[in-house]
Amino acid sequence: MAGLLLQIVQGLSLGAVYAGLALALVLVHRFNGIVNFAQGELAMLSAYVAWQLLDAGLPFWAALPVTLAVSLVGGMLVERSIIRRVEGDRELAPVAVTVGLMVFVNAAAGLVWSFAVRSFPNPFPAALSFGSAQSGFSALGVLGVVAVMMLLLHAFFRHTGAGLIMRAVAADPVAARLSGVRVGRVLGLGWGLAAAVGAIAGILVAPLLFLEPNMMGGVLVYAFAAAVVGGFRDPVAAVVAGLGLGVAETLAGTYVAFVGADLKVIVPLLVIVAVLVLRRGPAGTAGTAGQW
Amino acid sequence: MTLEIGGLTVRFGGVTALSEVDLTVRPGELVGLIGPNGAGKTTLFDCLTRRRDPVAGRMRFETGELGGLAPYEVARRGIARTFQHLGLFPGLSVRENVMVGAHRHGRSGFGAAALRLGRSRREEQQIRRITDGILEHMDLLPLADHPAAHLPHGTLKRIEIARALAVRPRLLLLDEPISGLGQDEAADIGRVIQDVHSASGAAIIVVEHHMGFVMGLCDRIVCLDSGRKIADGPPDRVGRDPAVIDACLGVAP
């Protein structure tokens, strides 16, 4: 029974990472209708930035805000320099560009840091540091950080002037522009926020998966599945789906004999297929659109 | 002059949407812009709000040219617009919609404005005060926290006008404000426009198919047909103009 509970907590913490990256995907898509295939690689890059800072001797809780700030600015720069050129294009060009960005960032990280697997320090205290109790502790830490991030994001969108302007742009960029909103700047800020949210996912998952340039590949598949459940528009559905996928994956891997560790990646793919078949395309959940 | 347009010409491919249109609007004037479908009325608004580039001509608002402005700067100069088909933010409440219009007021310095994160409580309160003042004036205060969707069409139109007013425009462009409305709602919007006109002192251009509506409302009527201006004058004279009656056949008063 304690084992099952621990499995669920661990599933939830893994799911929180999926939820974080899914939220980043939804953020980008809400603002400029682009599905960002490079979101996972940008998060991996952020994890390397954090690793570099830790390596230089910064304590974890100082390296985290610096990494988030770097990611925010980096995301805005990517939007401004690359994405802006294909933003109006609704079809293949943005997909090709973000897939290209994904491959580029992956290769560049390999060039700079090599493809060697590095250990990444676990930020959560190893009190009660024996066996399962410790992993339960750090799982709760991951859940806590992601929960705080989501609350902050919610508060930002709901209760600040900048959040209001961003919601207006997501709803109708043309009308927002005619009210004097610099829409381009808001789209950049959307990419920056998404990169920062993804950075949190990357940093939290790095101690579990070990740091290497291909670290986020698997996570991105789960995050995609979670984002698809929310029609790439609904942040709440994406987060709930991310958590559910984490639990389903962990439980299926442990308790369903034939799934095991190798087949569990099928879980998110089945979810994607099921959602697409049932909903006939990521049309979104109209009822909750606009609700952050 | 509030607005001076000279020789404005717009082409889409081979079609000339506007052909050398001249138009002058004095401060506080209420001008009706009429003409059949495809006459170029909305295209004219699109040029003024920098959504479309003319191939020739000049547009001057107060003391500055509009030609080189980025679209978001148009509102900051003092021009606001509503859409023929509603342009509200449906996921935002009525009050939030109007706050987006008012967001430029009470700004702190440029540094804080860059990300709009450093706005003080006092500034937020000022925006809130401007917003609630407009909502009250437009009888929308009871609906302030309702989402700007699933409301009667006439109410949605009023919310859109309220948001445009929150920009504190000196030129207000209303694109078919009574399209899709019943008689009572249309009369209500007519009163709202008159009220806004006298209270704000802004110059207003109303695009409308419904000739009777603008004839009764405006000081001056301009008629476009196939991208050309065919009449410009007081309502009674333009209403009797054979060219106007011919162009707008079937919707003449």
XYZ file of C-alpha atoms in Angstrom:
545
model
C 0.000 0.000 0.000
C 2.837 2.387 0.942
C 4.504 1.241 -2.265
C 1.439 2.208 -4.320
C 1.256 5.610 -2.642
C 4.916 6.222 -3.391
C 4.358 5.183 -7.012
C 1.496 7.673 -7.276
C 3.540 10.500 -5.745
C 6.401 9.720 -8.101
C 4.005 9.551 -11.025
C 2.612 12.934 -10.048
C 6.065 14.505 -9.860
C 7.001 13.131 -13.261
C 3.590 14.304 -14.445
C 4.297 17.758 -13.028
C 7.315 17.970 -15.323
C 5.189 16.911 -18.311
C 2.571 19.433 -17.220
C 5.190 22.183 -17.050
C 6.434 21.561 -20.570
C 2.854 21.134 -21.817
C 2.031 24.516 -20.289
C 4.952 26.034 -22.196
C 3.604 24.507 -25.435
C 0.114 25.887 -24.713
C 1.526 29.340 -23.903
C 3.310 29.603 -27.241
C 0.357 28.236 -29.168
C -2.107 30.567 -27.474
C -0.112 33.632 -28.445
C 0.891 32.953 -32.012
C -0.741 29.707 -33.053
C 2.580 27.921 -33.405
C 3.294 24.408 -32.155
C 6.846 24.705 -30.865
C 8.682 21.451 -31.489
C 11.821 23.036 -30.047
C 10.237 23.652 -26.623
C 11.895 20.583 -25.110
C 15.320 21.444 -26.501
C 15.062 25.009 -25.209
C 14.291 23.528 -21.781
C 17.326 21.269 -22.127
C 19.429 24.314 -22.969
C 18.108 26.032 -19.832
C 19.086 22.971 -17.794
C 22.627 23.277 -19.162
C 22.684 26.966 -18.234
C 21.671 25.992 -14.699
C 24.297 23.235 -14.652
C 26.965 25.704 -15.749
C 25.972 28.097 -12.958
C 25.991 25.305 -10.369
C 29.344 24.178 -11.700
C 30.637 27.714 -11.139
C 29.695 27.358 -7.495
C 26.304 29.100 -7.285
C 23.847 27.526 -4.832
C 20.801 25.936 -6.488
C 18.230 28.452 -5.294
C 20.349 31.308 -6.666
C 21.031 29.535 -9.963
C 17.298 28.939 -10.516
C 16.165 32.598 -10.826
C 19.222 33.464 -12.931
C 18.439 30.563 -15.274
C 14.798 31.633 -15.496
C 15.813 35.192 -16.370
C 18.255 33.945 -19.033
C 15.555 31.669 -20.449
C 12.985 34.499 -20.496
C 15.307 36.777 -22.433
C 16.480 33.903 -24.647
C 12.906 32.963 -25.531
C 12.128 36.565 -26.440
C 15.236 36.750 -28.623
C 14.317 33.520 -30.450
C 10.856 34.907 -31.159
C 12.191 38.266 -32.269
C 14.996 36.969 -34.481
C 13.593 33.755 -35.972
C 9.908 33.121 -35.279
C 8.745 36.653 -36.189
C 9.582 35.925 -39.812
C 7.070 33.077 -40.083
C 4.486 34.246 -37.559
C 1.804 35.179 -40.071
C 2.140 31.840 -41.807
C -0.437 29.372 -40.497
C 0.741 26.328 -42.370
C 4.009 24.495 -42.706
C 6.629 27.206 -42.359
C 6.395 27.588 -38.541
C 6.472 23.801 -38.107
C 9.554 23.510 -40.309
C 11.242 26.364 -38.457
C 10.611 24.980 -34.958
C 11.640 21.461 -36.015
C 14.784 22.992 -37.492
C 15.365 24.889 -34.264
C 14.958 21.660 -32.299
C 17.616 19.868 -34.366
C 19.911 22.891 -34.270
C 19.724 23.423 -30.499
C 20.245 19.713 -29.889
C 23.350 19.598 -32.093
C 24.690 22.872 -30.702
C 24.333 21.615 -27.125
C 26.172 18.445 -28.159
C 28.969 20.555 -29.632
C 29.317 22.747 -26.561
C 28.752 20.233 -23.778
C 29.279 16.923 -25.667
C 26.766 14.100 -25.545
C 28.280 12.724 -22.331
C 25.747 12.052 -19.608
C 26.195 14.280 -16.561
C 24.659 14.015 -13.151
C 22.608 16.995 -12.037
C 22.311 17.744 -8.323
C 18.943 17.146 -6.740
C 17.871 20.443 -5.161
C 15.678 18.878 -2.508
C 17.027 18.026 0.921
C 17.778 14.377 1.415
C 16.415 14.317 4.913
C 15.380 10.790 5.894
C 17.915 9.789 3.308
C 17.377 6.120 2.932
C 15.746 4.256 0.080
C 12.260 5.146 -0.986
C 11.694 7.884 1.587
C 14.194 10.154 -0.115
C 12.757 9.774 -3.572
C 9.312 10.435 -2.100
C 10.657 13.631 -0.609
C 12.151 14.956 -3.828
C 9.021 13.959 -5.745
C 6.990 16.164 -3.427
C 9.543 18.939 -3.972
C 9.073 18.757 -7.751
C 5.303 18.837 -7.338
C 5.605 21.831 -5.028
C 7.793 23.858 -7.382
C 5.523 23.212 -10.365
C 2.458 24.083 -8.284
C 4.011 27.381 -7.161
C 4.982 28.188 -10.751
C 1.421 27.584 -11.949
C -0.051 29.719 -9.187
C 2.350 32.555 -10.020
C 1.498 32.275 -13.704
C -2.201 32.304 -12.894
C -1.792 35.342 -10.641
C 0.229 37.111 -13.319
C -2.410 36.597 -16.009
C -5.381 37.265 -13.741
C -4.247 40.126 -11.571
C -1.677 42.275 -13.358
C -2.011 44.853 -16.103
C 0.571 43.060 -18.229
C -1.332 39.783 -17.821
C -4.552 41.461 -18.933
C -2.865 42.834 -22.052
C -1.434 39.396 -22.823
C -4.837 37.746 -22.499
C -6.289 40.385 -24.812
C -3.630 39.658 -27.446
C -4.255 35.913 -27.154
C -7.979 36.534 -27.704
C -7.743 38.965 -30.630
C -4.422 40.465 -31.720
C -6.042 42.794 -34.262
C -8.420 44.375 -31.758
C -5.618 44.601 -29.192
C -3.387 46.425 -31.669
C -6.175 48.903 -32.378
C -6.338 49.583 -28.643
C -2.689 50.615 -28.770
C -1.090 47.336 -27.681
C 2.363 46.543 -29.084
C 1.349 43.043 -30.137
C 4.831 42.056 -31.330
C 6.280 42.725 -27.905
C 3.556 40.658 -26.251
C 4.187 37.726 -28.594
C 7.871 37.918 -27.657
C 6.999 37.988 -23.976
C 4.798 34.910 -24.534
C 7.793 33.032 -25.956
C 9.947 34.246 -23.098
C 7.446 33.112 -20.469
C 7.096 29.742 -22.206
C 10.872 29.317 -22.251
C 11.034 30.124 -18.523
C 8.224 27.671 -17.714
C 9.956 25.031 -19.837
C 13.214 25.794 -18.040
C 11.620 24.814 -14.739
C 10.526 21.513 -16.262
C 14.036 20.944 -17.624
C 15.774 21.728 -14.333
C 13.414 19.538 -12.335
C 13.709 16.572 -14.652
C 17.498 16.765 -15.053
C 18.302 15.066 -11.688
C 15.944 12.208 -12.585
C 16.971 11.607 -16.201
C 20.574 12.862 -16.031
C 21.673 15.807 -18.112
C 22.430 15.205 -21.787
C 21.319 16.891 -25.020
C 18.658 14.240 -25.773
C 17.215 14.421 -22.274
C 13.949 16.182 -23.226
C 13.070 14.081 -26.274
C 10.923 11.643 -24.318
C 9.477 14.376 -22.087
C 8.354 16.324 -25.156
C 6.271 13.359 -26.350
C 4.401 13.285 -23.032
C 4.052 17.066 -22.991
C 2.627 16.953 -26.521
C 0.067 14.380 -25.462
C -0.941 16.541 -22.492
C -1.160 19.692 -24.626
C -3.274 17.844 -27.211
C -5.798 16.925 -24.510
C -6.249 20.667 -23.913
C -6.524 21.308 -27.644
C -3.235 23.240 -27.343
C -5.372 26.015 -25.864
C -6.578 25.020 -22.433
C -3.830 25.282 -19.800
C -5.836 23.593 -17.038
C -6.659 20.549 -19.183
C -3.014 20.318 -20.268
C -1.780 20.365 -16.670
C -4.317 17.805 -15.474
C -3.499 15.581 -18.450
C 0.236 15.914 -17.760
C -0.234 14.805 -14.142
C -2.508 11.945 -15.222
C 0.008 10.770 -17.827
C 2.804 10.741 -15.257
C 0.747 8.583 -12.899
C -0.491 6.297 -15.690
C 3.018 5.830 -17.010
C 4.490 5.010 -13.604
C 1.702 2.660 -12.594
C 1.609 0.898 -15.964
C 5.383 0.489 -15.929
C 5.288 -1.074 -12.450
C 2.065 -3.036 -12.288
C 1.236 -4.072 -15.855
C 3.726 -6.807 -16.529
C 3.831 -6.666 -20.334
C 4.210 -2.854 -20.444
C 7.340 -2.625 -18.311
C 9.900 0.105 -18.791
C 10.213 -0.241 -22.558
C 6.593 -0.038 -23.628
C 5.410 2.761 -21.360
C 6.150 5.453 -23.946
C 3.165 4.025 -25.799
C 0.869 5.495 -23.150
C 1.157 9.137 -24.342
C 1.008 8.125 -27.983
C -2.233 6.256 -27.347
C -3.582 9.365 -25.631
C -2.695 11.545 -28.629
C -4.363 9.144 -31.059
C -7.438 8.742 -28.865
C -7.903 12.499 -28.424
C -7.406 13.211 -32.115
C -9.879 10.501 -33.120
C -12.494 11.554 -30.602
C -12.117 15.275 -31.132
C -11.149 15.263 -34.810
C -8.225 17.610 -34.585
C -6.985 19.919 -31.871
C -9.957 22.222 -32.209
C -9.778 23.158 -28.556
C -12.286 23.344 -25.802
C -14.303 26.376 -26.752
C -15.972 26.638 -23.375
C -12.770 27.322 -21.495
C -10.883 29.284 -24.127
C -9.571 32.486 -22.647
C -9.503 31.130 -19.128
C -6.016 31.058 -17.714
C -8.174 70.009 -38.808
C -8.639 66.657 -37.119
C -8.228 64.613 -40.275
C -7.068 65.516 -43.756
C -6.960 62.843 -46.442
C -5.739 63.714 -49.914
C -5.605 61.611 -53.082
C -5.899 58.328 -51.178
C -5.654 55.356 -53.568
C -5.716 51.642 -52.698
C -5.468 48.700 -55.093
C -5.863 44.976 -54.447
C -4.278 43.256 -57.399
C -6.098 44.753 -60.369
C -9.034 46.165 -58.407
C -8.977 49.783 -57.347
C -10.640 49.850 -53.918
C -10.129 53.564 -53.348
C -9.401 56.098 -56.052
C -7.995 59.513 -55.156
C -10.299 60.098 -52.220
C -10.138 63.462 -50.445
C -11.762 63.853 -47.051
C -11.470 66.449 -44.329
C -12.922 66.138 -40.846
C -13.038 69.097 -38.450
C -12.630 68.714 -34.692
C -15.809 67.418 -33.096
C -17.564 66.785 -36.399
C -19.938 63.822 -36.788
C -19.593 62.471 -40.328
C -21.599 59.690 -41.952
C -19.812 57.595 -44.564
C -22.234 55.782 -46.860
C -22.115 53.782 -50.055
C -23.011 50.368 -51.455
C -21.125 47.162 -50.655
C -17.572 47.293 -51.933
C -17.559 51.085 -52.149
C -14.360 51.231 -50.091
C -15.713 52.400 -46.714
C -14.021 49.752 -44.606
C -10.875 50.010 -46.741
C -10.717 53.684 -45.806
C -10.886 52.761 -42.107
C -8.216 50.109 -42.672
C -5.916 52.758 -44.147
C -6.501 55.143 -41.242
C -5.737 52.419 -38.701
C -2.662 51.290 -40.678
C -4.005 47.833 -41.435
C -3.628 48.522 -45.130
C -1.118 50.543 -47.114
C -2.382 52.937 -49.774
C -0.431 53.039 -53.035
C -0.772 56.823 -53.132
C -2.106 59.740 -51.153
C -1.552 61.208 -47.748
C -3.333 61.024 -44.405
C -2.788 63.655 -41.781
C -4.198 63.423 -38.258
C -3.998 66.692 -36.335
C -0.347 67.658 -36.702
C 1.191 64.357 -37.779
C 1.246 62.084 -40.810
C -0.368 58.672 -40.294
C 1.545 57.080 -43.156
C 4.683 55.965 -41.328
C 3.092 54.842 -38.065
C 3.073 51.296 -36.730
C -0.512 50.058 -36.234
C -0.324 50.150 -32.423
C 0.761 53.804 -32.539
C -2.496 54.869 -34.197
C -4.496 54.351 -30.996
C -1.788 56.089 -28.986
C -2.153 59.152 -31.227
C -5.869 59.279 -30.453
C -7.735 57.273 -33.105
C -10.022 54.439 -31.975
C -12.160 52.084 -34.008
C -14.929 49.530 -33.710
C -15.517 46.679 -36.133
C -18.355 45.748 -38.436
C -18.134 42.272 -36.944
C -17.475 42.477 -33.252
C -13.853 42.708 -32.175
C -14.283 42.085 -28.453
C -12.124 39.803 -26.315
C -14.695 37.102 -25.496
C -12.721 35.448 -22.670
C -12.318 38.733 -20.815
C -14.963 40.371 -18.671
C -16.746 43.523 -19.806
C -14.614 45.602 -17.435
C -11.380 43.945 -18.610
C -12.273 44.668 -22.223
C -12.599 48.361 -21.443
C -9.425 48.271 -19.318
C -7.457 47.103 -22.357
C -8.608 50.258 -24.106
C -7.575 52.346 -21.100
C -4.257 50.579 -20.466
C -2.203 53.416 -21.909
C -3.383 55.941 -19.346
C -1.514 56.634 -16.158
C 1.734 55.110 -17.352
C 4.892 55.336 -15.348
C 8.205 56.183 -17.018
C 9.536 54.425 -20.065
C 11.729 51.974 -18.160
C 8.837 50.597 -16.157
C 6.624 50.687 -19.222
C 8.915 48.401 -21.212
C 7.435 45.247 -19.772
C 4.516 46.944 -18.075
C 5.366 45.086 -14.910
C 6.325 48.078 -12.807
C 3.016 49.823 -12.814
C 2.110 51.232 -9.460
C -1.059 50.654 -7.535
C -1.999 54.293 -8.053
C -1.757 53.882 -11.829
C -3.829 50.709 -11.717
C -6.419 52.616 -9.723
C -6.472 55.418 -12.251
C -7.094 52.958 -15.079
C -9.806 51.354 -12.999
C -11.401 54.745 -12.346
C -11.391 55.728 -16.029
C -12.826 52.317 -16.908
C -15.609 52.375 -14.342
C -16.489 55.950 -15.292
C -17.032 54.862 -18.896
C -18.927 51.727 -17.847
C -21.243 53.792 -15.694
C -21.791 56.347 -18.423
C -22.680 53.562 -20.866
C -24.988 51.793 -18.364
C -22.653 48.796 -18.399
C -21.600 48.826 -14.752
C -24.050 46.084 -13.701
C -22.460 43.823 -16.345
C -18.858 44.738 -15.486
C -17.823 41.274 -14.317
C -19.782 39.357 -16.957
C -17.737 37.819 -19.815
C -17.991 39.930 -22.969
C -19.865 37.171 -24.771
C -23.343 35.635 -24.715
C -24.951 39.050 -24.290
C -27.485 40.750 -26.575
C -25.867 41.998 -29.779
C -26.714 45.631 -29.006
C -25.035 45.314 -25.615
C -21.896 43.846 -27.195
C -21.807 46.785 -29.610
C -22.058 49.173 -26.683
C -19.163 47.389 -24.947
C -17.057 47.759 -28.069
C -17.836 51.486 -28.219
C -16.966 51.729 -24.513
C -13.597 50.105 -25.147
C -12.902 52.487 -28.021
C -13.798 55.432 -25.771
C -11.357 54.202 -23.128
C -8.565 55.034 -25.576
C -9.812 58.652 -25.146
C -9.863 59.184 -28.880
C -10.107 62.511 -30.634
C -11.226 60.621 -33.739
C -13.606 57.675 -33.375
C -14.235 55.345 -36.323
C -17.443 53.309 -36.064
C -17.781 50.583 -38.696
C -21.469 49.699 -39.178
C -22.463 50.094 -35.519
C -26.065 48.977 -36.112
C -25.517 46.073 -38.496
C -27.454 43.062 -37.275
C -29.470 45.064 -34.760
C -33.239 45.390 -34.454
C -35.062 48.740 -34.570
C -35.017 49.377 -30.831
C -31.388 48.393 -30.387
C -30.387 50.517 -33.383
C -32.190 53.546 -31.934
C -30.400 52.880 -28.652
C -26.994 52.847 -30.370
C -27.967 56.067 -32.163
C -28.556 57.723 -28.792
C -25.272 56.307 -27.479
C -23.370 57.802 -30.423
C -24.993 61.218 -29.952
C -24.281 61.071 -26.261
C -20.652 60.032 -26.777
C -20.256 62.761 -29.362
C -21.465 65.538 -27.093
C -19.760 64.204 -23.973
C -16.314 63.432 -25.428
C -16.103 66.138 -28.087
C -14.331 63.657 -30.366
C -14.776 63.753 -34.115
C -16.668 60.650 -35.265
C -16.944 58.933 -38.634
C -19.813 56.432 -38.875
C -19.820 53.918 -41.709
C -23.330 52.662 -42.302
C -25.436 50.964 -44.964
C -28.589 52.217 -43.381
C -28.983 55.684 -44.874
C -31.878 56.745 -42.690
C -29.765 56.103 -39.596
C -26.826 58.326 -40.609
C -29.035 60.997 -42.196
C -30.720 61.586 -38.868
C -27.520 61.367 -36.848
C -24.746 63.187 -38.699
C -23.792 66.773 -39.474
C -22.358 65.793 -42.810
C -22.608 62.855 -45.200
C -19.918 61.523 -47.517
C -20.846 58.964 -50.147
C -18.403 56.556 -51.765
C -19.143 54.459 -54.819
C -16.644 52.026 -56.376
C -13.807 53.681 -54.509
C -14.667 57.246 -55.576
C -16.184 60.004 -53.527
C -19.414 60.993 -55.276
C -20.945 63.312 -52.686
C -19.958 65.310 -49.626
C -22.269 67.719 -47.823
C -25.159 68.251 -45.414
C -27.574 65.308 -45.090
C -30.552 66.907 -46.829
C -28.510 67.851 -49.891
C -26.681 64.523 -50.200
C -29.966 62.684 -49.643
C -31.488 64.367 -52.709
C -28.405 63.892 -54.894
C -29.415 61.709 -57.879
C -25.955 60.091 -58.049
C -26.229 59.062 -54.392
C -29.767 57.757 -54.794
C -28.628 55.840 -57.851
C -25.610 54.309 -56.083
C -27.452 53.439 -52.909
C -30.641 52.320 -54.680
C -32.926 50.385 -52.431
C -31.551 51.775 -49.221
C -32.501 55.405 -49.896
C -34.579 56.942 -47.103
